[in-house]
Amino acid sequence: MARMKKSQNSIGIKELKDQASSIVQLVRDTGKSVIITKNNLAIARIEPLRKTDYLQRLLDLGFISTTPTQKWNELVLEGPVSESSLAMQAIIDERESG
Amino acid sequence: MKRFLYLDSSIIASLAVRDSEREKKIFKSIETYEHTGSSEISVVECQSGISFQYAKDSELRLYAEQNLNRIIASLSLYSVNSLVLGHARSLVKQYRSTIGLRTLDSIHLSTANLVQQSLKEDGLTMEYLTGDKRQHEAFTAEGFLGYLL
């Protein structure tokens, strides 16, 4: 186990080198990030991936180009309702002919 | 469990023109999912559908285009990139002669497949909603759960 007190959130780069696995495990277990220092200056941070980071991961992987800027329950559609969706059929027809 | 919903452009276009038969059903379905997305290509397909439906009515076309912009703002848009197109090609190879997978369907299916693979690590699943029977068959062939409206 890393020799890092629970209250401590920074560790020197030499300690990181010696105890990398333990420190990553600690970050994972506690859910808290750890700052890496060199000559007493903060230079990097190790932080846990949270479940809610899945969108960020999809962004990082390049799968998502744009994220939502409004919620579905705030969405207001305007104009009269339509009796038929020729638009939908046009899309399907275009696929058929493609 | 958190679930992702993949919206086909047929559904988005149907919402944009306020299809009376489907609007409520689509909203009801969407609200049960945590996250909703579609391919970037859907924006182009939807514009094509709207322009077809309202070719002779610029006022209604404008309403539908504004609705489309609002719907798009409520979605994640999935990139059409070389990875998606490469996987789409392999899907066409696999399914063109068996279930008649079409080009645009392969891009939607490829997109959903790649996102789904990434979500598996978090124990998340993706389902789909479409108004296109043949696309429904293609998604089903790839093992997705989803609905044809």
Tab-separated table of C-alpha atoms in Angstrom:
chain	number	residue	atom	x	y	z
A	1	MET	CA	0.000	0.000	0.000
A	2	ALA	CA	1.263	3.464	-0.780
A	3	ARG	CA	2.773	5.292	2.172
A	4	MET	CA	0.381	8.157	1.812
A	5	LYS	CA	-1.795	9.400	4.622
A	6	LYS	CA	-5.542	9.465	3.935
A	7	SER	CA	-5.625	13.228	4.304
A	8	GLN	CA	-2.657	13.708	1.992
A	9	ASN	CA	-3.417	14.458	-1.656
A	10	SER	CA	0.062	14.919	-3.072
A	11	ILE	CA	3.054	12.684	-3.531
A	12	GLY	CA	6.577	13.184	-4.841
A	13	ILE	CA	7.570	11.839	-8.220
A	14	LYS	CA	10.119	9.467	-6.679
A	15	GLU	CA	7.450	7.950	-4.443
A	16	LEU	CA	5.196	7.625	-7.473
A	17	LYS	CA	7.913	5.717	-9.284
A	18	ASP	CA	8.352	3.358	-6.341
A	19	GLN	CA	4.690	2.867	-5.522
A	20	ALA	CA	2.783	3.476	-8.767
A	21	SER	CA	0.510	0.431	-8.485
A	22	SER	CA	-0.410	1.154	-4.864
A	23	ILE	CA	-1.139	4.798	-5.591
A	24	VAL	CA	-3.389	3.977	-8.548
A	25	GLN	CA	-5.182	1.457	-6.336
A	26	LEU	CA	-5.612	4.116	-3.642
A	27	VAL	CA	-7.071	6.577	-6.164
A	28	ARG	CA	-9.438	3.899	-7.368
A	29	ASP	CA	-10.502	2.857	-3.867
A	30	THR	CA	-10.959	6.336	-2.390
A	31	GLY	CA	-12.207	8.091	-5.525
A	32	LYS	CA	-9.917	11.012	-4.710
A	33	SER	CA	-7.301	12.506	-7.003
A	34	VAL	CA	-3.609	12.682	-6.135
A	35	ILE	CA	-1.285	15.513	-7.156
A	36	ILE	CA	2.214	14.543	-8.293
A	37	THR	CA	4.962	16.946	-7.244
A	38	LYS	CA	8.563	17.480	-8.292
A	39	ASN	CA	10.794	19.693	-6.185
A	40	ASN	CA	7.649	20.580	-4.199
A	41	LEU	CA	5.895	21.909	-7.297
A	42	ALA	CA	2.662	20.289	-8.513
A	43	ILE	CA	3.227	18.931	-12.017
A	44	ALA	CA	0.514	16.366	-12.674
A	45	ARG	CA	-2.600	14.743	-11.263
A	46	ILE	CA	-3.915	11.189	-11.127
A	47	GLU	CA	-7.675	11.088	-10.867
A	48	PRO	CA	-10.276	8.322	-10.920
A	49	LEU	CA	-12.558	7.781	-13.883
A	50	ARG	CA	-16.106	8.049	-12.687
A	51	LYS	CA	-19.130	6.302	-14.168
A	52	THR	CA	-20.458	9.661	-15.297
A	53	ASP	CA	-17.298	10.185	-17.297
A	54	TYR	CA	-18.571	7.891	-20.022
A	55	LEU	CA	-19.556	10.869	-22.161
A	56	GLN	CA	-16.114	12.381	-21.710
A	57	ARG	CA	-14.584	9.061	-22.712
A	58	LEU	CA	-16.702	8.939	-25.865
A	59	LEU	CA	-15.568	12.494	-26.610
A	60	ASP	CA	-11.934	11.582	-25.981
A	61	LEU	CA	-12.239	8.577	-28.284
A	62	GLY	CA	-13.655	10.834	-30.988
A	63	PHE	CA	-17.022	9.052	-31.089
A	64	ILE	CA	-18.987	12.147	-30.103
A	65	SER	CA	-18.601	15.404	-31.995
A	66	THR	CA	-21.334	17.389	-30.215
A	67	THR	CA	-22.920	16.982	-26.794
A	68	PRO	CA	-26.446	18.141	-25.886
A	69	THR	CA	-26.914	21.792	-24.972
A	70	GLN	CA	-30.502	21.389	-23.837
A	71	LYS	CA	-32.599	18.746	-22.087
A	72	TRP	CA	-35.355	16.777	-23.756
A	73	ASN	CA	-37.902	17.886	-21.200
A	74	GLU	CA	-37.137	21.508	-22.153
A	75	LEU	CA	-37.635	20.856	-25.840
A	76	VAL	CA	-40.536	22.770	-27.388
A	77	LEU	CA	-41.610	21.974	-30.936
A	78	GLU	CA	-43.411	24.659	-32.909
A	79	GLY	CA	-45.684	24.756	-35.908
A	80	PRO	CA	-48.808	22.724	-36.650
A	81	VAL	CA	-48.887	18.966	-36.225
A	82	SER	CA	-48.679	17.018	-39.431
A	83	GLU	CA	-51.072	14.251	-40.435
A	84	SER	CA	-48.334	12.295	-42.113
A	85	SER	CA	-44.581	12.105	-42.114
A	86	LEU	CA	-43.587	12.370	-45.744
A	87	ALA	CA	-40.158	13.391	-44.441
A	88	MET	CA	-39.689	10.000	-42.814
A	89	GLN	CA	-40.861	8.197	-45.925
A	90	ALA	CA	-38.554	10.336	-48.073
A	91	ILE	CA	-35.583	9.266	-45.947
A	92	ILE	CA	-36.564	5.604	-46.241
A	93	ASP	CA	-37.125	5.922	-50.005
A	94	GLU	CA	-33.739	7.583	-50.430
A	95	ARG	CA	-32.085	4.670	-48.612
A	96	GLU	CA	-33.927	2.212	-50.846
A	97	SER	CA	-32.776	3.954	-53.998
A	98	GLY	CA	-29.226	4.442	-52.724
B	1	MET	CA	-29.155	0.654	-15.434
B	2	LYS	CA	-28.299	3.719	-17.454
B	3	ARG	CA	-29.237	3.242	-21.028
B	4	PHE	CA	-28.332	4.955	-24.252
B	5	LEU	CA	-30.815	5.424	-27.073
B	6	TYR	CA	-29.761	5.655	-30.699
B	7	LEU	CA	-32.266	7.698	-32.689
B	8	ASP	CA	-32.509	7.020	-36.385
B	9	SER	CA	-32.998	10.015	-38.657
B	10	SER	CA	-36.450	8.679	-39.604
B	11	ILE	CA	-37.518	9.319	-35.998
B	12	ILE	CA	-35.841	12.733	-35.770
B	13	ALA	CA	-37.451	13.866	-39.043
B	14	SER	CA	-40.807	12.597	-37.843
B	15	LEU	CA	-40.468	14.742	-34.708
B	16	ALA	CA	-39.296	17.802	-36.655
B	17	VAL	CA	-42.417	17.785	-38.850
B	18	ARG	CA	-44.558	16.986	-35.784
B	19	ASP	CA	-45.981	13.721	-37.081
B	20	SER	CA	-49.232	13.425	-35.121
B	21	GLU	CA	-49.137	9.627	-35.148
B	22	ARG	CA	-45.668	9.323	-33.616
B	23	GLU	CA	-44.780	12.488	-31.665
B	24	LYS	CA	-46.160	11.426	-28.276
B	25	LYS	CA	-44.855	7.872	-28.603
B	26	ILE	CA	-41.360	9.129	-29.401
B	27	PHE	CA	-41.244	11.547	-26.460
B	28	LYS	CA	-42.605	8.869	-24.136
B	29	SER	CA	-39.925	6.469	-25.260
B	30	ILE	CA	-37.070	8.981	-25.064
B	31	GLU	CA	-37.849	9.976	-21.479
B	32	THR	CA	-37.043	6.458	-20.266
B	33	TYR	CA	-33.435	6.760	-21.419
B	34	GLU	CA	-30.577	8.539	-19.765
B	35	HIS	CA	-28.886	9.636	-22.920
B	36	THR	CA	-29.916	10.076	-26.555
B	37	GLY	CA	-27.739	10.356	-29.623
B	38	SER	CA	-27.576	9.937	-33.360
B	39	SER	CA	-25.105	10.012	-36.221
B	40	GLU	CA	-23.970	13.308	-37.709
B	41	ILE	CA	-25.344	12.002	-40.976
B	42	SER	CA	-28.871	12.185	-39.538
B	43	VAL	CA	-28.833	15.977	-39.794
B	44	VAL	CA	-28.370	15.747	-43.555
B	45	GLU	CA	-30.937	12.972	-43.983
B	46	CYS	CA	-33.483	14.934	-41.935
B	47	GLN	CA	-32.942	18.109	-43.929
B	48	SER	CA	-33.503	16.082	-47.075
B	49	GLY	CA	-36.747	14.672	-45.672
B	50	ILE	CA	-37.996	18.086	-44.526
B	51	SER	CA	-37.135	19.712	-47.842
B	52	PHE	CA	-39.069	16.958	-49.607
B	53	GLN	CA	-42.154	17.204	-47.381
B	54	TYR	CA	-42.343	21.000	-47.516
B	55	ALA	CA	-40.992	21.630	-51.006
B	56	LYS	CA	-43.913	23.957	-51.713
B	57	ASP	CA	-44.491	25.453	-48.246
B	58	SER	CA	-41.615	27.605	-47.018
B	59	GLU	CA	-43.398	28.579	-43.781
B	60	LEU	CA	-43.876	24.992	-42.624
B	61	ARG	CA	-40.388	24.121	-43.814
B	62	LEU	CA	-38.974	26.863	-41.608
B	63	TYR	CA	-40.891	25.528	-38.583
B	64	ALA	CA	-39.585	22.022	-39.250
B	65	GLU	CA	-36.014	23.246	-39.722
B	66	GLN	CA	-36.155	25.163	-36.443
B	67	ASN	CA	-37.593	22.076	-34.732
B	68	LEU	CA	-34.761	20.004	-36.215
B	69	ASN	CA	-32.193	22.452	-34.803
B	70	ARG	CA	-33.771	22.164	-31.347
B	71	ILE	CA	-33.879	18.374	-31.498
B	72	ILE	CA	-30.235	18.235	-32.585
B	73	ALA	CA	-29.348	20.458	-29.618
B	74	SER	CA	-30.874	17.805	-27.337
B	75	LEU	CA	-28.763	14.985	-28.777
B	76	SER	CA	-25.207	13.825	-28.768
B	77	LEU	CA	-24.042	13.651	-32.336
B	78	TYR	CA	-21.783	10.722	-33.120
B	79	SER	CA	-18.936	11.388	-35.527
B	80	VAL	CA	-18.736	9.955	-39.001
B	81	ASN	CA	-15.023	9.238	-39.134
B	82	SER	CA	-12.686	6.742	-40.778
B	83	LEU	CA	-13.253	4.217	-37.982
B	84	VAL	CA	-17.028	4.373	-38.464
B	85	LEU	CA	-16.728	4.122	-42.245
B	86	GLY	CA	-14.249	1.246	-42.039
B	87	HIS	CA	-16.570	-0.724	-39.780
B	88	ALA	CA	-19.522	0.193	-42.012
B	89	ARG	CA	-17.673	-1.352	-44.934
B	90	SER	CA	-17.196	-4.617	-43.091
B	91	LEU	CA	-20.892	-4.643	-42.150
B	92	VAL	CA	-21.848	-4.181	-45.814
B	93	LYS	CA	-19.576	-7.095	-46.737
B	94	GLN	CA	-21.264	-9.222	-44.112
B	95	TYR	CA	-24.885	-8.257	-44.646
B	96	ARG	CA	-25.411	-6.871	-48.164
B	97	SER	CA	-26.073	-10.260	-49.702
B	98	THR	CA	-27.963	-11.702	-46.749
B	99	ILE	CA	-30.298	-9.028	-45.362
B	100	GLY	CA	-29.636	-6.384	-48.035
B	101	LEU	CA	-27.922	-3.900	-45.736
B	102	ARG	CA	-27.974	-0.461	-47.385
B	103	THR	CA	-25.148	2.065	-47.349
B	104	LEU	CA	-26.723	4.599	-44.981
B	105	ASP	CA	-27.966	1.849	-42.675
B	106	SER	CA	-24.419	0.530	-42.447
B	107	ILE	CA	-23.203	3.936	-41.223
B	108	HIS	CA	-25.923	4.116	-38.559
B	109	LEU	CA	-25.290	0.533	-37.507
B	110	SER	CA	-21.524	0.962	-37.463
B	111	THR	CA	-21.841	4.093	-35.309
B	112	ALA	CA	-24.133	2.375	-32.817
B	113	ASN	CA	-21.837	-0.670	-32.729
B	114	LEU	CA	-18.694	1.303	-31.932
B	115	VAL	CA	-20.361	3.413	-29.239
B	116	GLN	CA	-21.915	0.291	-27.750
B	117	GLN	CA	-18.514	-1.407	-27.543
B	118	SER	CA	-17.121	1.562	-25.657
B	119	LEU	CA	-20.090	1.654	-23.271
B	120	LYS	CA	-19.749	-2.010	-22.344
B	121	GLU	CA	-16.828	-1.182	-20.042
B	122	ASP	CA	-19.230	0.800	-17.854
B	123	GLY	CA	-21.952	-1.830	-18.026
B	124	LEU	CA	-24.089	0.439	-20.190
B	125	THR	CA	-26.175	-0.664	-23.134
B	126	MET	CA	-27.480	1.065	-26.216
B	127	GLU	CA	-30.904	0.534	-27.737
B	128	TYR	CA	-32.406	2.111	-30.848
B	129	LEU	CA	-35.561	3.702	-32.146
B	130	THR	CA	-36.348	3.746	-35.851
B	131	GLY	CA	-39.229	4.175	-38.244
B	132	ASP	CA	-37.500	2.163	-40.943
B	133	LYS	CA	-38.395	-1.541	-41.090
B	134	ARG	CA	-35.276	-2.585	-43.000
B	135	GLN	CA	-33.023	-0.696	-40.620
B	136	HIS	CA	-34.846	-2.359	-37.726
B	137	GLU	CA	-33.938	-5.731	-39.263
B	138	ALA	CA	-30.298	-4.692	-39.626
B	139	PHE	CA	-30.005	-3.584	-35.983
B	140	THR	CA	-31.719	-6.784	-34.870
B	141	ALA	CA	-29.254	-8.859	-36.915
B	142	GLU	CA	-26.411	-7.224	-34.981
B	143	GLY	CA	-28.022	-8.159	-31.678
B	144	PHE	CA	-29.379	-4.747	-30.659
B	145	LEU	CA	-32.584	-4.310	-28.740
B	146	GLY	CA	-34.844	-1.608	-30.072
B	147	TYR	CA	-38.181	-0.501	-31.372
B	148	LEU	CA	-39.827	0.140	-34.713
B	149	LEU	CA	-42.348	2.990	-34.488
